PDB file of C-alpha atoms and ligand atoms in Angstrom:
ATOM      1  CA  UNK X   1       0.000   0.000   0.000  1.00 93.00           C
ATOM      2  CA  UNK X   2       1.254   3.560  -0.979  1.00 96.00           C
ATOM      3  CA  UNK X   3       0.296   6.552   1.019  1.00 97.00           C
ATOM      4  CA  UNK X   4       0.362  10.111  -0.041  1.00 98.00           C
ATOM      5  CA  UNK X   5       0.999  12.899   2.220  1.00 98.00           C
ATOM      6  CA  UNK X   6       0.376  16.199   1.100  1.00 98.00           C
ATOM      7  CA  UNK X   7       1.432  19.306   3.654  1.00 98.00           C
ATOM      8  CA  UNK X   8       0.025  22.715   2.424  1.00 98.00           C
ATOM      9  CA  UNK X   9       1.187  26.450   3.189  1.00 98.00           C
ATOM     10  CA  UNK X  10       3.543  27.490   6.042  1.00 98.00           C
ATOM     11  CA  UNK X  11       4.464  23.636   7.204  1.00 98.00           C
ATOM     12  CA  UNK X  12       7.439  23.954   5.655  1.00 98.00           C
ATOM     13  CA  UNK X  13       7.798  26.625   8.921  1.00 96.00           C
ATOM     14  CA  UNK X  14       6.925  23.754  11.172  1.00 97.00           C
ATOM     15  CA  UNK X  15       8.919  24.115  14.344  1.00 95.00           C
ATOM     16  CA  UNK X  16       9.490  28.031  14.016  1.00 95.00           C
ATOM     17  CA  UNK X  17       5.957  28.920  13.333  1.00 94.00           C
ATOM     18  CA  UNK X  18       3.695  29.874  16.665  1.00 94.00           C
ATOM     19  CA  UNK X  19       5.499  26.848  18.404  1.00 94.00           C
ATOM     20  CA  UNK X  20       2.686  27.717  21.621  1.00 94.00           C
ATOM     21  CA  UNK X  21      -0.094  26.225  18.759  1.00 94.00           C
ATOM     22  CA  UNK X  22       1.964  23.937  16.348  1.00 94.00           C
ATOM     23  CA  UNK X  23       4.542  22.734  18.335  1.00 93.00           C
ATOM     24  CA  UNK X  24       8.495  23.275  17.852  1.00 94.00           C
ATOM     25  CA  UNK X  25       8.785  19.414  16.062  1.00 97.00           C
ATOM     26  CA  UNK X  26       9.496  20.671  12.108  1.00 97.00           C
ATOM     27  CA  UNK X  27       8.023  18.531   9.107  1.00 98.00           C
ATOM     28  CA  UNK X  28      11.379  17.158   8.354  1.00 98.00           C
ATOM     29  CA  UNK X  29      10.876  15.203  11.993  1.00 98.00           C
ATOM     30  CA  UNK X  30       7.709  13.790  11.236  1.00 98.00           C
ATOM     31  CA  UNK X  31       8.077  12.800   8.200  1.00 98.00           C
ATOM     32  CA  UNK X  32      10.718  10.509  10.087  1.00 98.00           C
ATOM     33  CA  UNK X  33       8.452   9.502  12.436  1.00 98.00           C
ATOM     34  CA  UNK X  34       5.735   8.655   9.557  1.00 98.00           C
ATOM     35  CA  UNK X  35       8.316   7.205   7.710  1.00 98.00           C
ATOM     36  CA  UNK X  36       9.494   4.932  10.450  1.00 98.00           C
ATOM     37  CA  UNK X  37       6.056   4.035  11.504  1.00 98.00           C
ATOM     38  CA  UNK X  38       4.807   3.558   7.616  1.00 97.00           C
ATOM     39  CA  UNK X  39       8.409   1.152   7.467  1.00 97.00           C
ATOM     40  CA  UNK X  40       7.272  -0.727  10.419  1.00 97.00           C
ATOM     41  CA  UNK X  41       3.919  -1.127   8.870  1.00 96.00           C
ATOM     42  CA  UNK X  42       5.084  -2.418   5.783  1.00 95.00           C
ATOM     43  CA  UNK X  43       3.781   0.300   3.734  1.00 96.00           C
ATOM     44  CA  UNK X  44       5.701   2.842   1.720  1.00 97.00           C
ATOM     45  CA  UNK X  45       4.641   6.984   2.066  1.00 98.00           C
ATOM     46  CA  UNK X  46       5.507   9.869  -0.070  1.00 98.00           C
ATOM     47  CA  UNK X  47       5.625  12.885   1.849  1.00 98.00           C
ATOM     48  CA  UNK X  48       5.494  16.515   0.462  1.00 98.00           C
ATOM     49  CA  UNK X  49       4.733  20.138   1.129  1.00 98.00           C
ATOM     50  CA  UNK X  50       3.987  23.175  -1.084  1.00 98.00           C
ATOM     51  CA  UNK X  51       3.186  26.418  -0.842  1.00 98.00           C
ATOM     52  CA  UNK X  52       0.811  26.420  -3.901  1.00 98.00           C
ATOM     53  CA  UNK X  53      -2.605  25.643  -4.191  1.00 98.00           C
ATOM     54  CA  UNK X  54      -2.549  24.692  -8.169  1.00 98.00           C
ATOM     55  CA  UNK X  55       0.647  22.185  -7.265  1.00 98.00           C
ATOM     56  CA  UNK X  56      -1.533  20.565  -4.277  1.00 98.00           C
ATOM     57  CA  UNK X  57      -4.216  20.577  -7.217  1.00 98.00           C
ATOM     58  CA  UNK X  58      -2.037  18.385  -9.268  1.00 98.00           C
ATOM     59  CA  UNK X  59      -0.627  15.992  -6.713  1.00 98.00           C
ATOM     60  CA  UNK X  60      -3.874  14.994  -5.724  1.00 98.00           C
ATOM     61  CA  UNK X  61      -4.834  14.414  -9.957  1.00 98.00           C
ATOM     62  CA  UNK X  62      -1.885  12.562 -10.050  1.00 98.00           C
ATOM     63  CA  UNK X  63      -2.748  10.214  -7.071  1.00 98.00           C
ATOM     64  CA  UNK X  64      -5.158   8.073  -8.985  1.00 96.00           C
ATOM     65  CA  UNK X  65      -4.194   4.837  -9.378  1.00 95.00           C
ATOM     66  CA  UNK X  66      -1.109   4.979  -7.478  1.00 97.00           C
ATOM     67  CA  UNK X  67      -2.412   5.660  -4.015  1.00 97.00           C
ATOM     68  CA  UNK X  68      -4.893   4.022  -1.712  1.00 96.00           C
ATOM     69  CA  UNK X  69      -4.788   7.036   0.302  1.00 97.00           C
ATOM     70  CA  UNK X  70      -4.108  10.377   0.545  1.00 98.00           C
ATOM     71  CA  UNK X  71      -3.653  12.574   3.918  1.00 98.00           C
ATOM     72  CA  UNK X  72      -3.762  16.037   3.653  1.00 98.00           C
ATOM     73  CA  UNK X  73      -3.082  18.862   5.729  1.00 98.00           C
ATOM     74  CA  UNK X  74      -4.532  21.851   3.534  1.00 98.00           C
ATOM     75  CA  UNK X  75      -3.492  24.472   6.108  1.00 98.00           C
ATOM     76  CA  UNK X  76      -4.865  27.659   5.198  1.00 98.00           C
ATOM     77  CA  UNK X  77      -6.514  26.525   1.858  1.00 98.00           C
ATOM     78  CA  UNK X  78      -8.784  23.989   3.969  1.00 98.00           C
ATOM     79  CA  UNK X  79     -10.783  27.066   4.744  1.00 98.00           C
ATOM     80  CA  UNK X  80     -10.651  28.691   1.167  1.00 98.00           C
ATOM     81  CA  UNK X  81     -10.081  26.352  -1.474  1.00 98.00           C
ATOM     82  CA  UNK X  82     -12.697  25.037  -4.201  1.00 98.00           C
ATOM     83  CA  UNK X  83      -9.970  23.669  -6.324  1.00 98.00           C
ATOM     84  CA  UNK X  84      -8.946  21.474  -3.576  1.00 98.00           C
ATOM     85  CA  UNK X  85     -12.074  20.361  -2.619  1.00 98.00           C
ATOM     86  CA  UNK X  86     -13.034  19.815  -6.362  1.00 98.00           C
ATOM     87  CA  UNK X  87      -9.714  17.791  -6.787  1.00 98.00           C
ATOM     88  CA  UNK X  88     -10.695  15.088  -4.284  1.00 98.00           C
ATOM     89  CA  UNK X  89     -13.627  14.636  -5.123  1.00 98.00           C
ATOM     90  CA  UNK X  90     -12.572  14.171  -8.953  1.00 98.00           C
ATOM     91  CA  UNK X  91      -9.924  11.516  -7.723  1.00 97.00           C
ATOM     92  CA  UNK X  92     -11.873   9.761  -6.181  1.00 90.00           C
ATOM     93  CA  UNK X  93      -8.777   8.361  -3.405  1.00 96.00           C
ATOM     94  CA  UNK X  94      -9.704   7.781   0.104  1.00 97.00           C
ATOM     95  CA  UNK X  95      -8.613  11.508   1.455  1.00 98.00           C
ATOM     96  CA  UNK X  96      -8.008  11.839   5.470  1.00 98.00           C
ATOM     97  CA  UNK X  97      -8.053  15.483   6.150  1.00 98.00           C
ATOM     98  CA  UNK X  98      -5.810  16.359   9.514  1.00 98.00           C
ATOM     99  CA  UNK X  99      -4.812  19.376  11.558  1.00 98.00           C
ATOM    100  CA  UNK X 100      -2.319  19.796  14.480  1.00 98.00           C
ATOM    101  CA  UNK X 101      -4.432  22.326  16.022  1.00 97.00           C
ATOM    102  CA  UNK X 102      -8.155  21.719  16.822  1.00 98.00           C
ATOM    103  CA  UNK X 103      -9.424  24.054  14.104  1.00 98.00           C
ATOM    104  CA  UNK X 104     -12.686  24.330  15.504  1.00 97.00           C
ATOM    105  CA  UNK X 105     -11.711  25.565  18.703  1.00 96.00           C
ATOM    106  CA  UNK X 106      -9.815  27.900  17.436  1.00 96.00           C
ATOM    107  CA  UNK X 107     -11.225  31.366  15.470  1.00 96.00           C
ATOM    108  CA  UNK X 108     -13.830  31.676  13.479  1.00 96.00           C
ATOM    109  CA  UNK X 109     -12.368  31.771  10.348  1.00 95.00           C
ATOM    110  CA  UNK X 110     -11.190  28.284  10.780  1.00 97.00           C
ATOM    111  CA  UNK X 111     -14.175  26.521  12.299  1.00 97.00           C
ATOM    112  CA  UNK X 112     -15.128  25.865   8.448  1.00 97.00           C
ATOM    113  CA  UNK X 113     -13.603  23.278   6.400  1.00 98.00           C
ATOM    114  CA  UNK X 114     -14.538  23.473   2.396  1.00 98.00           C
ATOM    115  CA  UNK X 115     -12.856  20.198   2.026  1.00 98.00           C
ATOM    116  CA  UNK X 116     -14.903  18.449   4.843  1.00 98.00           C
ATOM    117  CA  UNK X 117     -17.778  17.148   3.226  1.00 98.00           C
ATOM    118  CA  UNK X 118     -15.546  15.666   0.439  1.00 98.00           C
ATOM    119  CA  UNK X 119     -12.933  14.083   2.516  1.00 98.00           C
ATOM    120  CA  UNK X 120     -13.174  10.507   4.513  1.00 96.00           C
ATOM    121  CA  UNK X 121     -12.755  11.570   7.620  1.00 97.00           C
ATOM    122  CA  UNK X 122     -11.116  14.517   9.841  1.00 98.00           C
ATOM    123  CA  UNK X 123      -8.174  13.866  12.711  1.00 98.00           C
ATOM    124  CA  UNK X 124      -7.443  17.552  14.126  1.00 98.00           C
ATOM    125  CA  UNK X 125      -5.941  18.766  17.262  1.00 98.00           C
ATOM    126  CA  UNK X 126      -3.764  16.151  18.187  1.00 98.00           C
ATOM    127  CA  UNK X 127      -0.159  18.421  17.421  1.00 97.00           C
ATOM    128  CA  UNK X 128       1.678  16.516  15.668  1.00 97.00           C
ATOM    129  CA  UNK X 129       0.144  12.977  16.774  1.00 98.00           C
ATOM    130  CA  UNK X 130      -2.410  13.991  14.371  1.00 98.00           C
ATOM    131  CA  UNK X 131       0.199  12.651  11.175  1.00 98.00           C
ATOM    132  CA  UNK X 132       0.274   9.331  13.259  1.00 98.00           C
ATOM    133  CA  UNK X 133      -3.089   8.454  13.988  1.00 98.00           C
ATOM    134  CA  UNK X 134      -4.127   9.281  10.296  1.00 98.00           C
ATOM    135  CA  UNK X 135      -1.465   6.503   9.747  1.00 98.00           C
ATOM    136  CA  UNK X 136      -3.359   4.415  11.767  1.00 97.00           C
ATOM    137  CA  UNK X 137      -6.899   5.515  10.101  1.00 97.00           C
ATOM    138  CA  UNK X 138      -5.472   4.757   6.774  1.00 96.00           C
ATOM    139  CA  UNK X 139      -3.902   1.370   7.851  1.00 95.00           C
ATOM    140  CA  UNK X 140      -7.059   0.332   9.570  1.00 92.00           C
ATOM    141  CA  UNK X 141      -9.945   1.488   7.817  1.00 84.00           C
ATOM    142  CA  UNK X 142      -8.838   1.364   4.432  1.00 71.00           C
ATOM    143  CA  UNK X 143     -11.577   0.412   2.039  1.00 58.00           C
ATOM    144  CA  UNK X 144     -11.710  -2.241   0.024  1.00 52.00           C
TER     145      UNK X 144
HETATM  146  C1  DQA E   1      -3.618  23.922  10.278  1.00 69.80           C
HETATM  147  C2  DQA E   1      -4.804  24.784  10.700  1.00 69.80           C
HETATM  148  C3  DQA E   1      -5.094  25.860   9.667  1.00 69.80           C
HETATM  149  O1  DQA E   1      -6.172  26.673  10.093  1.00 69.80           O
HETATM  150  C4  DQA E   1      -3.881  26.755   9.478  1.00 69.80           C
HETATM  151  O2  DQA E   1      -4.117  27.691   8.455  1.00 69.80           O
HETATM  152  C5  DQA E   1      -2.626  25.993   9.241  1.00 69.80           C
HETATM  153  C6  DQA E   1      -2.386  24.751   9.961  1.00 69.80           C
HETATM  154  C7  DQA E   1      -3.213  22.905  11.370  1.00 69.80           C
HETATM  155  O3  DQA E   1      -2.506  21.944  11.056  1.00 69.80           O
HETATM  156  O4  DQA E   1      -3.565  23.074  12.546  1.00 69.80           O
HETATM  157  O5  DQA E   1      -1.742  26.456   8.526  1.00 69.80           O
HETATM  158  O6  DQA E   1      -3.992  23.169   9.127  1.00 69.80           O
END
């Protein structure tokens, strides 16, 4: 089984960024905790980040067929971005949506999710546990 991780705007300033609400563990570290885990697991991960919504766009086209699952952490574009939510639902992949911080207890701007309704399920508010345990939701619960 192949897993896709996609990691939207700003994670790439994991560990820096507002440490007091993301933590100060960078994306390089858990994607070697994922990785590790993923190993263990016997399943192999690609892990990524961008800054742009039209090259999320594309990863997730390109994910048909060669993924069973996708997580994504949209970041900002969870709470702005048709394209994104259009994408997954075109691909038709299994998509886990995750968040280290609990997005709905945070302001109101975030409490919406435009990808939501399209995606499998949502893990958020777990720091960076959340990457794990959507591991562990794709391991267990993927569909047939
Ligand atoms: C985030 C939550 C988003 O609201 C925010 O824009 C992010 C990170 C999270 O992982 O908690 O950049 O997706």
């Amino acid at each position: 089984m192949n897993i896709l991780f996609l990691n939207g705007p700003n994670l790439n300033l994991l560990g820096q960024r507002q440490p007091e609400i993301y933590g100060r563990t960078t994306l390089g570290d858990i994607e070697a905790q994922v990785r590790e885990q993923a190993t263990k697991a016997g399943v192999t991960i690609d892990f990524r980040q961008s800054n742009h919504e039209g090259e999320l766009v594309t990863w997730i086209q390109q994910a048909r067929g060669k993924f069973a699952v996708i997580v994504l952490n949209a970041a900002a574009y969870t709470h702005t971005s048709v394209a994104l939510r259009d994408a997954i639902s075109a691909v038709e992949v299994p998509t886990i949506e995750i968040h280290l911080s609990n997005i709905h207890a945070r302001e109101e701007i975030r409490h919406r999710s435009l990808i939501a309704a399209v995606c499998w399920g949502q893990i958020a508010g777990f720091g960076e546990k959340s990457y794990y345990l959507a591991l562990q939701a794709a391991l267990q619960l993927k569909p047939s």
